[in-house]
PDB file of C-alpha atoms in Angstrom:
ATOM      1  CA  GLY A   1       1.592  -8.900  12.090  1.00  0.00           C
ATOM      2  CA  ALA A   2       4.994  -7.757  10.903  1.00  0.00           C
ATOM      3  CA  VAL A   3       6.128  -4.251  11.876  1.00  0.00           C
ATOM      4  CA  VAL A   4       7.708  -1.789   9.473  1.00  0.00           C
ATOM      5  CA  SER A   5       8.875   1.645  10.595  1.00  0.00           C
ATOM      6  CA  GLN A   6       9.777   4.776   8.661  1.00  0.00           C
ATOM      7  CA  HIS A   7      11.744   7.836   9.621  1.00  0.00           C
ATOM      8  CA  PRO A   8      11.091  10.701   9.513  1.00  0.00           C
ATOM      9  CA  SER A   9       7.304  10.776   9.536  1.00  0.00           C
ATOM     10  CA  ARG A  10       7.231  14.303   8.183  1.00  0.00           C
ATOM     11  CA  VAL A  11       9.818  16.535   6.519  1.00  0.00           C
ATOM     12  CA  ILE A  12       9.705  20.019   5.098  1.00  0.00           C
ATOM     13  CA  CYS A  13      12.643  21.182   3.019  1.00  0.00           C
ATOM     14  CA  LYS A  14      13.687  23.882   0.605  1.00  0.00           C
ATOM     15  CA  SER A  15      13.798  23.293  -3.115  1.00  0.00           C
ATOM     16  CA  GLY A  16      17.151  21.905  -4.232  1.00  0.00           C
ATOM     17  CA  THR A  17      17.987  20.014  -1.048  1.00  0.00           C
ATOM     18  CA  SER A  18      18.203  16.231  -0.666  1.00  0.00           C
ATOM     19  CA  VAL A  19      16.079  14.236   1.742  1.00  0.00           C
ATOM     20  CA  LYS A  20      16.747  10.734   3.064  1.00  0.00           C
ATOM     21  CA  ILE A  21      13.933   8.474   4.248  1.00  0.00           C
ATOM     22  CA  GLU A  22      14.624   5.280   6.184  1.00  0.00           C
ATOM     23  CA  CYS A  23      12.523   2.125   6.153  1.00  0.00           C
ATOM     24  CA  ARG A  24      13.141  -0.599   8.726  1.00  0.00           C
ATOM     25  CA  SER A  25      11.628  -4.023   9.284  1.00  0.00           C
ATOM     26  CA  LEU A  26      11.566  -4.323  13.069  1.00  0.00           C
ATOM     27  CA  ASP A  27      10.766  -7.945  13.780  1.00  0.00           C
ATOM     28  CA  PHE A  28      11.699  -9.762  10.601  1.00  0.00           C
ATOM     29  CA  GLN A  29      14.277  -9.769   7.858  1.00  0.00           C
ATOM     30  CA  ALA A  30      13.339  -8.489   4.447  1.00  0.00           C
ATOM     31  CA  THR A  31      15.446  -9.269   1.401  1.00  0.00           C
ATOM     32  CA  THR A  32      13.043  -7.176  -0.625  1.00  0.00           C
ATOM     33  CA  MET A  33      11.452  -3.855   0.239  1.00  0.00           C
ATOM     34  CA  PHE A  34       9.259  -1.634  -1.874  1.00  0.00           C
ATOM     35  CA  TRP A  35       8.912   2.125  -2.192  1.00  0.00           C
ATOM     36  CA  TYR A  36       5.568   3.673  -3.095  1.00  0.00           C
ATOM     37  CA  ARG A  37       4.348   7.212  -3.628  1.00  0.00           C
ATOM     38  CA  GLN A  38       0.795   8.375  -3.010  1.00  0.00           C
ATOM     39  CA  PHE A  39      -0.700  11.656  -4.174  1.00  0.00           C
ATOM     40  CA  PRO A  40      -3.973  12.910  -2.647  1.00  0.00           C
ATOM     41  CA  LYS A  41      -6.982  10.810  -3.663  1.00  0.00           C
ATOM     42  CA  GLN A  42      -4.768   8.644  -5.870  1.00  0.00           C
ATOM     43  CA  SER A  43      -3.589   5.047  -5.791  1.00  0.00           C
ATOM     44  CA  LEU A  44      -0.352   3.988  -4.238  1.00  0.00           C
ATOM     45  CA  MET A  45       2.111   3.841  -7.106  1.00  0.00           C
ATOM     46  CA  LEU A  46       5.138   1.580  -6.921  1.00  0.00           C
ATOM     47  CA  MET A  47       8.341   3.522  -7.536  1.00  0.00           C
ATOM     48  CA  ALA A  48      10.959   0.837  -7.110  1.00  0.00           C
ATOM     49  CA  THR A  49      11.796  -2.527  -5.645  1.00  0.00           C
ATOM     50  CA  SER A  50      14.748  -2.534  -3.277  1.00  0.00           C
ATOM     51  CA  ASN A  51      16.845  -5.698  -3.114  1.00  0.00           C
ATOM     52  CA  GLU A  52      19.319  -6.328  -0.325  1.00  0.00           C
ATOM     53  CA  GLY A  53      22.844  -6.319  -1.639  1.00  0.00           C
ATOM     54  CA  SER A  54      21.986  -5.417  -5.224  1.00  0.00           C
ATOM     55  CA  LYS A  55      20.673  -2.563  -7.333  1.00  0.00           C
ATOM     56  CA  ALA A  56      17.085  -1.450  -7.043  1.00  0.00           C
ATOM     57  CA  THR A  57      14.605  -2.079  -9.835  1.00  0.00           C
ATOM     58  CA  TYR A  58      12.770   1.070 -10.880  1.00  0.00           C
ATOM     59  CA  GLU A  59       9.304   1.327 -12.422  1.00  0.00           C
ATOM     60  CA  GLN A  60       8.895   2.953 -15.787  1.00  0.00           C
ATOM     61  CA  GLY A  61       8.972   6.735 -15.544  1.00  0.00           C
ATOM     62  CA  VAL A  62      10.781   6.878 -12.204  1.00  0.00           C
ATOM     63  CA  GLU A  63      14.168   8.601 -12.404  1.00  0.00           C
ATOM     64  CA  LYS A  64      16.747   6.407 -10.718  1.00  0.00           C
ATOM     65  CA  ASP A  65      19.237   9.266 -10.433  1.00  0.00           C
ATOM     66  CA  LYS A  66      16.694  11.364  -8.592  1.00  0.00           C
ATOM     67  CA  PHE A  67      15.353   8.685  -6.268  1.00  0.00           C
ATOM     68  CA  LEU A  68      18.372   6.853  -4.899  1.00  0.00           C
ATOM     69  CA  ILE A  69      17.685   3.597  -3.124  1.00  0.00           C
ATOM     70  CA  ASN A  70      20.077   1.692  -0.904  1.00  0.00           C
ATOM     71  CA  HIS A  71      19.291  -1.623   0.778  1.00  0.00           C
ATOM     72  CA  ALA A  72      22.397  -2.179   2.845  1.00  0.00           C
ATOM     73  CA  SER A  73      21.060  -4.758   5.296  1.00  0.00           C
ATOM     74  CA  LEU A  74      18.202  -7.211   5.706  1.00  0.00           C
ATOM     75  CA  THR A  75      16.290  -4.741   7.868  1.00  0.00           C
ATOM     76  CA  LEU A  76      17.026  -1.332   6.340  1.00  0.00           C
ATOM     77  CA  SER A  77      16.319   0.360   3.033  1.00  0.00           C
ATOM     78  CA  THR A  78      16.753   4.074   2.367  1.00  0.00           C
ATOM     79  CA  LEU A  79      15.243   6.357  -0.250  1.00  0.00           C
ATOM     80  CA  THR A  80      17.029   9.614  -0.995  1.00  0.00           C
ATOM     81  CA  VAL A  81      15.173  12.252  -2.956  1.00  0.00           C
ATOM     82  CA  THR A  82      17.952  14.298  -4.545  1.00  0.00           C
ATOM     83  CA  SER A  83      17.567  17.955  -5.454  1.00  0.00           C
ATOM     84  CA  ALA A  84      13.954  17.930  -4.367  1.00  0.00           C
ATOM     85  CA  HIS A  85      11.445  20.204  -6.072  1.00  0.00           C
ATOM     86  CA  PRO A  86       7.853  21.127  -5.136  1.00  0.00           C
ATOM     87  CA  GLU A  87       6.475  18.509  -7.544  1.00  0.00           C
ATOM     88  CA  ASP A  88       8.216  15.834  -5.441  1.00  0.00           C
ATOM     89  CA  SER A  89       5.970  16.719  -2.501  1.00  0.00           C
ATOM     90  CA  SER A  90       4.023  13.571  -1.733  1.00  0.00           C
ATOM     91  CA  PHE A  91       3.422  10.774   0.749  1.00  0.00           C
ATOM     92  CA  TYR A  92       6.188   8.175   0.483  1.00  0.00           C
ATOM     93  CA  ILE A  93       5.484   4.721   1.880  1.00  0.00           C
ATOM     94  CA  CYS A  94       7.702   1.664   2.086  1.00  0.00           C
ATOM     95  CA  SER A  95       6.681  -1.941   2.455  1.00  0.00           C
ATOM     96  CA  ALA A  96       8.365  -5.249   3.064  1.00  0.00           C
ATOM     97  CA  ARG A  97       7.333  -8.831   2.619  1.00  0.00           C
ATOM     98  CA  ASP A  98       7.486 -11.039   5.655  1.00  0.00           C
ATOM     99  CA  LEU A  99       7.933 -14.576   4.389  1.00  0.00           C
ATOM    100  CA  ARG A 100       6.341 -15.876   7.580  1.00  0.00           C
ATOM    101  CA  GLY A 101       3.097 -14.138   6.610  1.00  0.00           C
ATOM    102  CA  GLY A 102       2.603 -15.551   3.170  1.00  0.00           C
ATOM    103  CA  ARG A 103       2.492 -13.174   0.241  1.00  0.00           C
ATOM    104  CA  GLY A 104       1.293 -10.065   2.042  1.00  0.00           C
ATOM    105  CA  GLN A 105       3.338  -6.891   2.077  1.00  0.00           C
ATOM    106  CA  PHE A 106       3.431  -4.927   5.316  1.00  0.00           C
ATOM    107  CA  PHE A 107       3.600  -1.174   5.063  1.00  0.00           C
ATOM    108  CA  GLY A 108       5.347   1.485   7.074  1.00  0.00           C
ATOM    109  CA  PRO A 109       3.487   4.520   8.429  1.00  0.00           C
ATOM    110  CA  GLY A 110       4.627   6.741   5.584  1.00  0.00           C
ATOM    111  CA  THR A 111       6.657   9.941   5.259  1.00  0.00           C
ATOM    112  CA  ARG A 112       5.011  13.202   4.268  1.00  0.00           C
ATOM    113  CA  LEU A 113       7.476  15.238   2.186  1.00  0.00           C
ATOM    114  CA  THR A 114       6.775  18.899   1.537  1.00  0.00           C
ATOM    115  CA  VAL A 115       9.197  20.796  -0.680  1.00  0.00           C
ATOM    116  CA  LEU A 116       8.894  24.571  -0.516  1.00  0.00           C
TER     117      LEU A 116
ATOM    118  CA  GLU B   1      -1.728  -3.922 -18.309  1.00  0.00           C
ATOM    119  CA  ASP B   2      -2.961  -4.964 -14.882  1.00  0.00           C
ATOM    120  CA  GLN B   3      -5.774  -2.766 -13.563  1.00  0.00           C
ATOM    121  CA  VAL B   4      -7.816  -2.436 -10.406  1.00  0.00           C
ATOM    122  CA  THR B   5     -11.048  -0.455 -10.146  1.00  0.00           C
ATOM    123  CA  GLN B   6     -12.768   0.095  -6.843  1.00  0.00           C
ATOM    124  CA  SER B   7     -16.339   1.222  -6.296  1.00  0.00           C
ATOM    125  CA  PRO B   8     -17.911   3.209  -4.911  1.00  0.00           C
ATOM    126  CA  GLU B   9     -15.344   5.959  -4.496  1.00  0.00           C
ATOM    127  CA  ALA B  10     -16.977   6.959  -1.218  1.00  0.00           C
ATOM    128  CA  LEU B  11     -19.629   5.346   0.958  1.00  0.00           C
ATOM    129  CA  ARG B  12     -21.500   6.705   3.952  1.00  0.00           C
ATOM    130  CA  LEU B  13     -23.252   4.259   6.262  1.00  0.00           C
ATOM    131  CA  GLN B  14     -25.117   4.498   9.503  1.00  0.00           C
ATOM    132  CA  GLU B  15     -23.757   2.457  12.365  1.00  0.00           C
ATOM    133  CA  GLY B  16     -25.110  -1.072  11.999  1.00  0.00           C
ATOM    134  CA  GLU B  17     -25.932  -0.681   8.291  1.00  0.00           C
ATOM    135  CA  SER B  18     -24.203  -3.521   6.441  1.00  0.00           C
ATOM    136  CA  SER B  19     -22.814  -3.033   2.922  1.00  0.00           C
ATOM    137  CA  SER B  20     -20.204  -4.212   0.423  1.00  0.00           C
ATOM    138  CA  LEU B  21     -17.259  -2.642  -1.348  1.00  0.00           C
ATOM    139  CA  ASN B  22     -16.306  -3.785  -4.829  1.00  0.00           C
ATOM    140  CA  CYS B  23     -12.907  -4.382  -6.407  1.00  0.00           C
ATOM    141  CA  SER B  24     -12.862  -5.289 -10.100  1.00  0.00           C
ATOM    142  CA  TYR B  25      -9.586  -6.371 -11.604  1.00  0.00           C
ATOM    143  CA  THR B  26      -7.900  -7.421 -14.812  1.00  0.00           C
ATOM    144  CA  VAL B  27      -4.598  -9.201 -14.464  1.00  0.00           C
ATOM    145  CA  SER B  28      -2.479 -11.534 -16.542  1.00  0.00           C
ATOM    146  CA  GLY B  29      -2.822 -14.445 -14.159  1.00  0.00           C
ATOM    147  CA  LEU B  30      -3.720 -13.697 -10.541  1.00  0.00           C
ATOM    148  CA  ARG B  31      -1.158 -14.577  -7.931  1.00  0.00           C
ATOM    149  CA  GLY B  32      -2.987 -12.869  -5.084  1.00  0.00           C
ATOM    150  CA  LEU B  33      -5.544 -10.184  -4.264  1.00  0.00           C
ATOM    151  CA  PHE B  34      -5.000  -8.062  -1.193  1.00  0.00           C
ATOM    152  CA  TRP B  35      -7.221  -5.849   0.952  1.00  0.00           C
ATOM    153  CA  TYR B  36      -5.787  -3.089   3.098  1.00  0.00           C
ATOM    154  CA  ARG B  37      -7.237  -0.454   5.391  1.00  0.00           C
ATOM    155  CA  GLN B  38      -5.685   3.022   5.362  1.00  0.00           C
ATOM    156  CA  ASP B  39      -6.362   5.731   7.918  1.00  0.00           C
ATOM    157  CA  PRO B  40      -5.612   9.385   7.025  1.00  0.00           C
ATOM    158  CA  GLY B  41      -1.895  10.151   7.052  1.00  0.00           C
ATOM    159  CA  LYS B  42      -0.975   6.519   7.785  1.00  0.00           C
ATOM    160  CA  GLY B  43       0.376   3.580   5.836  1.00  0.00           C
ATOM    161  CA  PRO B  44      -1.944   0.775   4.698  1.00  0.00           C
ATOM    162  CA  GLU B  45      -2.783  -1.899   7.262  1.00  0.00           C
ATOM    163  CA  PHE B  46      -2.930  -5.452   5.925  1.00  0.00           C
ATOM    164  CA  LEU B  47      -6.327  -7.148   6.145  1.00  0.00           C
ATOM    165  CA  PHE B  48      -6.586 -10.151   3.817  1.00  0.00           C
ATOM    166  CA  THR B  49      -4.957 -12.069   0.995  1.00  0.00           C
ATOM    167  CA  LEU B  50      -7.107 -14.126  -1.381  1.00  0.00           C
ATOM    168  CA  TYR B  51      -5.524 -16.505  -3.864  1.00  0.00           C
ATOM    169  CA  SER B  52      -8.228 -18.273  -5.844  1.00  0.00           C
ATOM    170  CA  ALA B  53     -11.836 -17.835  -6.945  1.00  0.00           C
ATOM    171  CA  GLY B  54     -14.300 -19.007  -4.341  1.00  0.00           C
ATOM    172  CA  GLU B  55     -12.023 -18.240  -1.435  1.00  0.00           C
ATOM    173  CA  GLU B  56     -13.396 -16.293   1.531  1.00  0.00           C
ATOM    174  CA  LYS B  57     -11.723 -14.819   4.601  1.00  0.00           C
ATOM    175  CA  GLU B  58     -13.161 -13.144   7.677  1.00  0.00           C
ATOM    176  CA  LYS B  59     -11.901 -10.871  10.383  1.00  0.00           C
ATOM    177  CA  GLU B  60     -14.288  -9.420  12.942  1.00  0.00           C
ATOM    178  CA  ARG B  61     -16.935  -7.462  10.963  1.00  0.00           C
ATOM    179  CA  LEU B  62     -15.125  -7.854   7.629  1.00  0.00           C
ATOM    180  CA  LYS B  63     -15.441 -10.637   5.098  1.00  0.00           C
ATOM    181  CA  ALA B  64     -13.595 -10.754   1.780  1.00  0.00           C
ATOM    182  CA  THR B  65     -14.637 -12.880  -1.178  1.00  0.00           C
ATOM    183  CA  LEU B  66     -13.080 -13.505  -4.573  1.00  0.00           C
ATOM    184  CA  THR B  67     -14.298 -14.414  -8.042  1.00  0.00           C
ATOM    185  CA  LYS B  68     -12.369 -14.558 -11.307  1.00  0.00           C
ATOM    186  CA  LYS B  69     -13.134 -10.902 -12.049  1.00  0.00           C
ATOM    187  CA  GLU B  70     -13.798  -9.172  -8.755  1.00  0.00           C
ATOM    188  CA  SER B  71     -13.579  -9.185  -5.019  1.00  0.00           C
ATOM    189  CA  PHE B  72     -16.011  -7.923  -2.425  1.00  0.00           C
ATOM    190  CA  LEU B  73     -15.336  -6.648   1.042  1.00  0.00           C
ATOM    191  CA  HIS B  74     -18.478  -7.134   3.099  1.00  0.00           C
ATOM    192  CA  ILE B  75     -18.883  -5.060   6.228  1.00  0.00           C
ATOM    193  CA  THR B  76     -21.444  -6.363   8.689  1.00  0.00           C
ATOM    194  CA  ALA B  77     -22.954  -4.034  11.284  1.00  0.00           C
ATOM    195  CA  PRO B  78     -20.181  -1.450  10.924  1.00  0.00           C
ATOM    196  CA  LYS B  79     -19.066   0.813  13.751  1.00  0.00           C
ATOM    197  CA  PRO B  80     -17.658   4.355  13.527  1.00  0.00           C
ATOM    198  CA  GLU B  81     -14.164   2.964  14.093  1.00  0.00           C
ATOM    199  CA  ASP B  82     -14.459   1.116  10.784  1.00  0.00           C
ATOM    200  CA  SER B  83     -14.296   4.490   9.019  1.00  0.00           C
ATOM    201  CA  ALA B  84     -11.217   4.469   6.764  1.00  0.00           C
ATOM    202  CA  THR B  85     -10.176   4.094   3.148  1.00  0.00           C
ATOM    203  CA  TYR B  86     -10.166   0.476   2.018  1.00  0.00           C
ATOM    204  CA  LEU B  87      -7.623  -0.397  -0.671  1.00  0.00           C
ATOM    205  CA  CYS B  88      -7.586  -3.369  -2.998  1.00  0.00           C
ATOM    206  CA  ALA B  89      -4.442  -4.547  -4.780  1.00  0.00           C
ATOM    207  CA  VAL B  90      -3.514  -7.396  -7.110  1.00  0.00           C
ATOM    208  CA  GLN B  91      -0.289  -9.237  -7.688  1.00  0.00           C
ATOM    209  CA  ALA B  92       0.250 -10.948 -11.014  1.00  0.00           C
ATOM    210  CA  GLU B  93       1.877 -14.290 -11.635  1.00  0.00           C
ATOM    211  CA  GLY B  94       5.538 -14.204 -12.496  1.00  0.00           C
ATOM    212  CA  GLY B  95       8.705 -13.128 -10.762  1.00  0.00           C
ATOM    213  CA  SER B  96       7.656  -9.608  -9.793  1.00  0.00           C
ATOM    214  CA  GLU B  97       6.090  -8.993  -6.399  1.00  0.00           C
ATOM    215  CA  LYS B  98       4.639  -5.709  -7.580  1.00  0.00           C
ATOM    216  CA  LEU B  99       1.249  -4.742  -6.173  1.00  0.00           C
ATOM    217  CA  VAL B 100      -1.145  -2.763  -8.370  1.00  0.00           C
ATOM    218  CA  PHE B 101      -3.555  -0.751  -6.264  1.00  0.00           C
ATOM    219  CA  GLY B 102      -6.993   0.686  -6.853  1.00  0.00           C
ATOM    220  CA  LYS B 103      -7.815   4.206  -5.729  1.00  0.00           C
ATOM    221  CA  GLY B 104      -9.722   2.951  -2.724  1.00  0.00           C
ATOM    222  CA  THR B 105     -13.160   3.364  -1.217  1.00  0.00           C
ATOM    223  CA  LYS B 106     -13.492   5.939   1.528  1.00  0.00           C
ATOM    224  CA  LEU B 107     -15.911   4.560   4.095  1.00  0.00           C
ATOM    225  CA  THR B 108     -17.574   6.786   6.678  1.00  0.00           C
ATOM    226  CA  VAL B 109     -19.704   5.209   9.378  1.00  0.00           C
ATOM    227  CA  ASN B 110     -21.874   7.656  11.273  1.00  0.00           C
ATOM    228  CA  PRO B 111     -22.935   6.924  14.868  1.00  0.00           C
TER     229      PRO B 111
END
């Protein structure tokens, strides 16, 4: 199957700092990538859809000025959590759709963010 | 609003004890239903996509089926390595590729 990587896998930061998370499709090109957030024992919740070369589309209730998304190439999307606070601590996961694999989305390994 | 409900929330089986996981959904026109496996601290691993009622797909000890209201993930003679959380998600018709996930079923298979 298609391979999606994320970096870093784990980050701990102080309140008020910004954190950048990278999502890469390793063996395919992805015009669209997706960013999800998962709290313990909860569903994956879509935060935004990242489109290569254009602005991201955010889900209702997600602050676009706080969660900055950039999709600069067909294999890389980044999520920047600006001025992070403890309530932003969560598991952030990206996914990408490999057109060769039908309609399935392939997920990265996730990034555990802890804000102190 | 599209919704996905998975049951049971948790399931404990003995090795070799077959069972089924349920995914009930309501969606404004189903484009696809997806099953994923998620291990602790990892991203979801793609298992199956089902597109229309009556469709079935198999992979090793897993078999997924689909009706107009629900999907089942059948696990035949499970092994301890099948222990994981199994997630179900739906994608509605239309331009969005958004996946709506259920909360998952945490499966534990004891040796």
